[in-house]
């Protein structure tokens, strides 16, 4: 899979290990920054990865900030993005199976490196189940298009 990844300055400490892990799993990863520990703003990086995924240049994205919260909120403002913040593997798996999430976020202040890898693996291994979930995901898109009454 072709994945886009980014963080903020807090998530930066965890990002290299996740990039390495993704490569070990056989995925192609592009790092959209930041590339130094200088203080930065998570919305800019959430937006960058979300736009890459929304435009179809990458199949999925991974975002890391202190909690995963701010950066996922920012990503979810981009059309077509369904970003989830997870601190355990079960929600990561279900978010793909039921909600067809296309961005996974987590927090470097919340999860350790090994737990983060488990979360990533569960999310990447899971597949959208469609069926009864497909219309619900479509309804989420309808909110974006202001079509849902
Ligand atoms: C940065 O201090 C922190 O607010 C950020 O990494 C993140 O946790 C925001 O949700």
PDB file of C-alpha atoms and ligand atoms in Angstrom:
ATOM      1  CA  UNK A   1       0.000   0.000   0.000  1.00  0.00           C
ATOM      2  CA  UNK A   2       1.093   3.589  -0.652  1.00  0.00           C
ATOM      3  CA  UNK A   3       0.908   5.538   2.607  1.00  0.00           C
ATOM      4  CA  UNK A   4       1.386   9.202   3.511  1.00  0.00           C
ATOM      5  CA  UNK A   5       2.597   9.987   7.025  1.00  0.00           C
ATOM      6  CA  UNK A   6       3.113  13.186   9.028  1.00  0.00           C
ATOM      7  CA  UNK A   7       3.269  14.373  12.613  1.00  0.00           C
ATOM      8  CA  UNK A   8       3.807  17.511  14.611  1.00  0.00           C
ATOM      9  CA  UNK A   9       6.939  18.190  16.708  1.00  0.00           C
ATOM     10  CA  UNK A  10       5.546  16.028  19.555  1.00  0.00           C
ATOM     11  CA  UNK A  11       4.664  13.086  17.315  1.00  0.00           C
ATOM     12  CA  UNK A  12       8.041  13.335  15.618  1.00  0.00           C
ATOM     13  CA  UNK A  13       9.725  11.148  18.249  1.00  0.00           C
ATOM     14  CA  UNK A  14       7.520   8.164  17.366  1.00  0.00           C
ATOM     15  CA  UNK A  15       7.347   8.703  13.599  1.00  0.00           C
ATOM     16  CA  UNK A  16      10.693   7.148  12.502  1.00  0.00           C
ATOM     17  CA  UNK A  17       9.876   3.834  14.203  1.00  0.00           C
ATOM     18  CA  UNK A  18       6.466   3.749  12.530  1.00  0.00           C
ATOM     19  CA  UNK A  19       7.955   4.534   9.115  1.00  0.00           C
ATOM     20  CA  UNK A  20      10.484   1.745   9.573  1.00  0.00           C
ATOM     21  CA  UNK A  21       7.739  -0.657  10.653  1.00  0.00           C
ATOM     22  CA  UNK A  22       5.573   0.218   7.631  1.00  0.00           C
ATOM     23  CA  UNK A  23       8.515  -0.470   5.343  1.00  0.00           C
ATOM     24  CA  UNK A  24       9.169  -3.802   7.085  1.00  0.00           C
ATOM     25  CA  UNK A  25       5.547  -4.701   6.340  1.00  0.00           C
ATOM     26  CA  UNK A  26       6.228  -3.983   2.671  1.00  0.00           C
ATOM     27  CA  UNK A  27       4.450  -0.644   2.298  1.00  0.00           C
ATOM     28  CA  UNK A  28       5.668   2.420   0.422  1.00  0.00           C
ATOM     29  CA  UNK A  29       5.708   5.437   2.771  1.00  0.00           C
ATOM     30  CA  UNK A  30       6.180   9.123   2.100  1.00  0.00           C
ATOM     31  CA  UNK A  31       6.954  11.418   5.043  1.00  0.00           C
ATOM     32  CA  UNK A  32       5.242  14.821   4.772  1.00  0.00           C
ATOM     33  CA  UNK A  33       7.132  16.254   7.729  1.00  0.00           C
ATOM     34  CA  UNK A  34       8.115  17.848   9.931  1.00  0.00           C
ATOM     35  CA  UNK A  35      11.765  16.931   9.501  1.00  0.00           C
ATOM     36  CA  UNK A  36      13.141  18.668  12.612  1.00  0.00           C
ATOM     37  CA  UNK A  37      12.043  18.993  16.227  1.00  0.00           C
ATOM     38  CA  UNK A  38      11.314  22.696  15.862  1.00  0.00           C
ATOM     39  CA  UNK A  39       7.905  23.619  17.328  1.00  0.00           C
ATOM     40  CA  UNK A  40       5.202  23.389  14.690  1.00  0.00           C
ATOM     41  CA  UNK A  41       1.410  23.360  14.301  1.00  0.00           C
ATOM     42  CA  UNK A  42      -0.438  20.048  13.905  1.00  0.00           C
ATOM     43  CA  UNK A  43      -3.296  21.380  11.694  1.00  0.00           C
ATOM     44  CA  UNK A  44      -0.869  22.079   8.830  1.00  0.00           C
ATOM     45  CA  UNK A  45       0.391  18.489   8.853  1.00  0.00           C
ATOM     46  CA  UNK A  46      -3.052  16.949   9.261  1.00  0.00           C
ATOM     47  CA  UNK A  47      -4.185  18.985   6.257  1.00  0.00           C
ATOM     48  CA  UNK A  48      -1.187  17.963   4.125  1.00  0.00           C
ATOM     49  CA  UNK A  49      -1.700  14.227   4.518  1.00  0.00           C
ATOM     50  CA  UNK A  50      -5.480  14.521   4.284  1.00  0.00           C
ATOM     51  CA  UNK A  51      -5.198  16.367   0.968  1.00  0.00           C
ATOM     52  CA  UNK A  52      -2.867  13.715  -0.430  1.00  0.00           C
ATOM     53  CA  UNK A  53      -5.330  10.975   0.497  1.00  0.00           C
ATOM     54  CA  UNK A  54      -8.374  12.969  -0.622  1.00  0.00           C
ATOM     55  CA  UNK A  55      -6.762  13.579  -4.020  1.00  0.00           C
ATOM     56  CA  UNK A  56      -6.073   9.841  -4.409  1.00  0.00           C
ATOM     57  CA  UNK A  57      -2.302  10.238  -4.534  1.00  0.00           C
ATOM     58  CA  UNK A  58      -2.041   7.970  -1.481  1.00  0.00           C
ATOM     59  CA  UNK A  59      -4.389   5.167  -0.456  1.00  0.00           C
ATOM     60  CA  UNK A  60      -4.221   5.941   3.254  1.00  0.00           C
ATOM     61  CA  UNK A  61      -2.529   8.181   5.785  1.00  0.00           C
ATOM     62  CA  UNK A  62      -1.047   8.025   9.245  1.00  0.00           C
ATOM     63  CA  UNK A  63      -0.846  11.049  11.566  1.00  0.00           C
ATOM     64  CA  UNK A  64       0.877  11.436  14.929  1.00  0.00           C
ATOM     65  CA  UNK A  65       0.686  14.320  17.395  1.00  0.00           C
ATOM     66  CA  UNK A  66       0.768  14.367  21.188  1.00  0.00           C
ATOM     67  CA  UNK A  67      -2.659  12.802  21.588  1.00  0.00           C
ATOM     68  CA  UNK A  68      -3.656  12.195  17.955  1.00  0.00           C
ATOM     69  CA  UNK A  69      -6.704  14.362  18.620  1.00  0.00           C
ATOM     70  CA  UNK A  70      -5.832  17.722  17.088  1.00  0.00           C
ATOM     71  CA  UNK A  71      -4.232  16.306  13.979  1.00  0.00           C
ATOM     72  CA  UNK A  72      -7.199  13.981  13.310  1.00  0.00           C
ATOM     73  CA  UNK A  73      -9.701  16.806  13.780  1.00  0.00           C
ATOM     74  CA  UNK A  74      -7.759  18.848  11.223  1.00  0.00           C
ATOM     75  CA  UNK A  75      -7.628  15.921   8.765  1.00  0.00           C
ATOM     76  CA  UNK A  76     -11.365  15.380   9.088  1.00  0.00           C
ATOM     77  CA  UNK A  77     -12.016  18.881   7.746  1.00  0.00           C
ATOM     78  CA  UNK A  78     -10.774  17.769   4.317  1.00  0.00           C
ATOM     79  CA  UNK A  79     -13.401  16.408   1.950  1.00  0.00           C
ATOM     80  CA  UNK A  80     -13.571  12.634   1.747  1.00  0.00           C
ATOM     81  CA  UNK A  81     -11.455  12.065   4.834  1.00  0.00           C
ATOM     82  CA  UNK A  82     -12.512   9.714   7.584  1.00  0.00           C
ATOM     83  CA  UNK A  83      -9.749   9.940  10.164  1.00  0.00           C
ATOM     84  CA  UNK A  84      -9.839   7.986  13.410  1.00  0.00           C
ATOM     85  CA  UNK A  85      -7.742   8.480  16.508  1.00  0.00           C
ATOM     86  CA  UNK A  86      -7.006   5.196  18.298  1.00  0.00           C
ATOM     87  CA  UNK A  87      -5.091   4.148  21.366  1.00  0.00           C
ATOM     88  CA  UNK A  88      -5.836   0.422  21.062  1.00  0.00           C
ATOM     89  CA  UNK A  89      -6.025  -2.046  18.141  1.00  0.00           C
ATOM     90  CA  UNK A  90      -9.696  -3.069  18.413  1.00  0.00           C
ATOM     91  CA  UNK A  91     -11.070   0.365  17.521  1.00  0.00           C
ATOM     92  CA  UNK A  92      -8.500   0.673  14.746  1.00  0.00           C
ATOM     93  CA  UNK A  93      -9.691  -2.611  13.197  1.00  0.00           C
ATOM     94  CA  UNK A  94     -13.398  -1.787  13.553  1.00  0.00           C
ATOM     95  CA  UNK A  95     -12.877   1.727  12.219  1.00  0.00           C
ATOM     96  CA  UNK A  96     -11.724   0.186   8.943  1.00  0.00           C
ATOM     97  CA  UNK A  97     -14.278  -2.654   8.860  1.00  0.00           C
ATOM     98  CA  UNK A  98     -17.300  -0.474   9.675  1.00  0.00           C
ATOM     99  CA  UNK A  99     -16.348   3.131   8.947  1.00  0.00           C
ATOM    100  CA  UNK A 100     -13.865   2.679   6.107  1.00  0.00           C
ATOM    101  CA  UNK A 101     -11.396   5.068   7.721  1.00  0.00           C
ATOM    102  CA  UNK A 102      -8.699   6.312   5.398  1.00  0.00           C
ATOM    103  CA  UNK A 103      -6.471   7.995   7.983  1.00  0.00           C
ATOM    104  CA  UNK A 104      -5.242   6.578  11.282  1.00  0.00           C
ATOM    105  CA  UNK A 105      -4.042   8.919  14.024  1.00  0.00           C
ATOM    106  CA  UNK A 106      -2.537   8.249  17.423  1.00  0.00           C
ATOM    107  CA  UNK A 107      -0.670  10.108  20.131  1.00  0.00           C
ATOM    108  CA  UNK A 108       2.995   9.780  21.024  1.00  0.00           C
ATOM    109  CA  UNK A 109       2.104  10.918  24.570  1.00  0.00           C
ATOM    110  CA  UNK A 110      -0.570   8.222  24.797  1.00  0.00           C
ATOM    111  CA  UNK A 111       0.775   5.039  23.213  1.00  0.00           C
ATOM    112  CA  UNK A 112       4.241   3.502  23.327  1.00  0.00           C
ATOM    113  CA  UNK A 113       6.078   2.352  20.241  1.00  0.00           C
ATOM    114  CA  UNK A 114       5.033  -1.311  20.409  1.00  0.00           C
ATOM    115  CA  UNK A 115       1.373  -0.546  21.045  1.00  0.00           C
ATOM    116  CA  UNK A 116       1.446   1.955  18.183  1.00  0.00           C
ATOM    117  CA  UNK A 117       2.754  -0.778  15.876  1.00  0.00           C
ATOM    118  CA  UNK A 118      -0.069  -3.120  16.958  1.00  0.00           C
ATOM    119  CA  UNK A 119      -2.612  -0.381  16.251  1.00  0.00           C
ATOM    120  CA  UNK A 120      -1.105   0.256  12.808  1.00  0.00           C
ATOM    121  CA  UNK A 121      -1.049  -3.467  11.943  1.00  0.00           C
ATOM    122  CA  UNK A 122      -4.670  -4.021  13.022  1.00  0.00           C
ATOM    123  CA  UNK A 123      -5.786  -1.068  10.946  1.00  0.00           C
ATOM    124  CA  UNK A 124      -3.811  -2.046   7.840  1.00  0.00           C
ATOM    125  CA  UNK A 125      -4.890  -5.702   8.009  1.00  0.00           C
ATOM    126  CA  UNK A 126      -8.582  -4.875   8.303  1.00  0.00           C
ATOM    127  CA  UNK A 127     -10.867  -4.439   5.294  1.00  0.00           C
ATOM    128  CA  UNK A 128     -14.054  -2.450   4.884  1.00  0.00           C
ATOM    129  CA  UNK A 129     -16.982  -4.861   5.149  1.00  0.00           C
ATOM    130  CA  UNK A 130     -19.422  -2.825   3.052  1.00  0.00           C
ATOM    131  CA  UNK A 131     -22.965  -4.235   3.287  1.00  0.00           C
ATOM    132  CA  UNK A 132     -24.999  -2.499   5.986  1.00  0.00           C
ATOM    133  CA  UNK A 133     -22.038  -0.230   6.717  1.00  0.00           C
ATOM    134  CA  UNK A 134     -21.826   1.152   3.193  1.00  0.00           C
ATOM    135  CA  UNK A 135     -24.932   3.328   3.455  1.00  0.00           C
ATOM    136  CA  UNK A 136     -23.824   4.711   6.822  1.00  0.00           C
ATOM    137  CA  UNK A 137     -20.474   5.724   5.379  1.00  0.00           C
ATOM    138  CA  UNK A 138     -22.315   7.271   2.431  1.00  0.00           C
ATOM    139  CA  UNK A 139     -24.446   9.229   4.919  1.00  0.00           C
ATOM    140  CA  UNK A 140     -21.259  10.664   6.425  1.00  0.00           C
ATOM    141  CA  UNK A 141     -20.320  11.892   2.947  1.00  0.00           C
ATOM    142  CA  UNK A 142     -23.820  13.313   2.569  1.00  0.00           C
ATOM    143  CA  UNK A 143     -23.280  15.466   5.664  1.00  0.00           C
ATOM    144  CA  UNK A 144     -20.190  16.890   3.945  1.00  0.00           C
ATOM    145  CA  UNK A 145     -22.252  17.620   0.804  1.00  0.00           C
ATOM    146  CA  UNK A 146     -25.089  19.006   2.963  1.00  0.00           C
ATOM    147  CA  UNK A 147     -27.427  16.393   1.491  1.00  0.00           C
ATOM    148  CA  UNK A 148     -28.387  14.676   4.738  1.00  0.00           C
ATOM    149  CA  UNK A 149     -31.648  16.017   6.179  1.00  0.00           C
TER     150      UNK A 149
HETATM  151  C1  LIG B   1       1.208  20.058  21.090  1.00  0.00           C
HETATM  152  O1  LIG B   1       1.571  20.592  22.312  1.00  0.00           O
HETATM  153  C2  LIG B   1      -0.073  19.225  21.268  1.00  0.00           C
HETATM  154  O2  LIG B   1      -1.150  20.061  21.527  1.00  0.00           O
HETATM  155  C3  LIG B   1      -0.317  18.365  20.041  1.00  0.00           C
HETATM  156  O3  LIG B   1       0.756  17.513  19.830  1.00  0.00           O
HETATM  157  C4  LIG B   1      -1.546  17.487  20.094  1.00  0.00           C
HETATM  158  O4  LIG B   1      -1.579  16.685  21.219  1.00  0.00           O
HETATM  159  C5  LIG B   1      -2.829  18.137  19.804  1.00  0.00           C
HETATM  160  O5  LIG B   1      -3.903  17.530  19.767  1.00  0.00           O
END
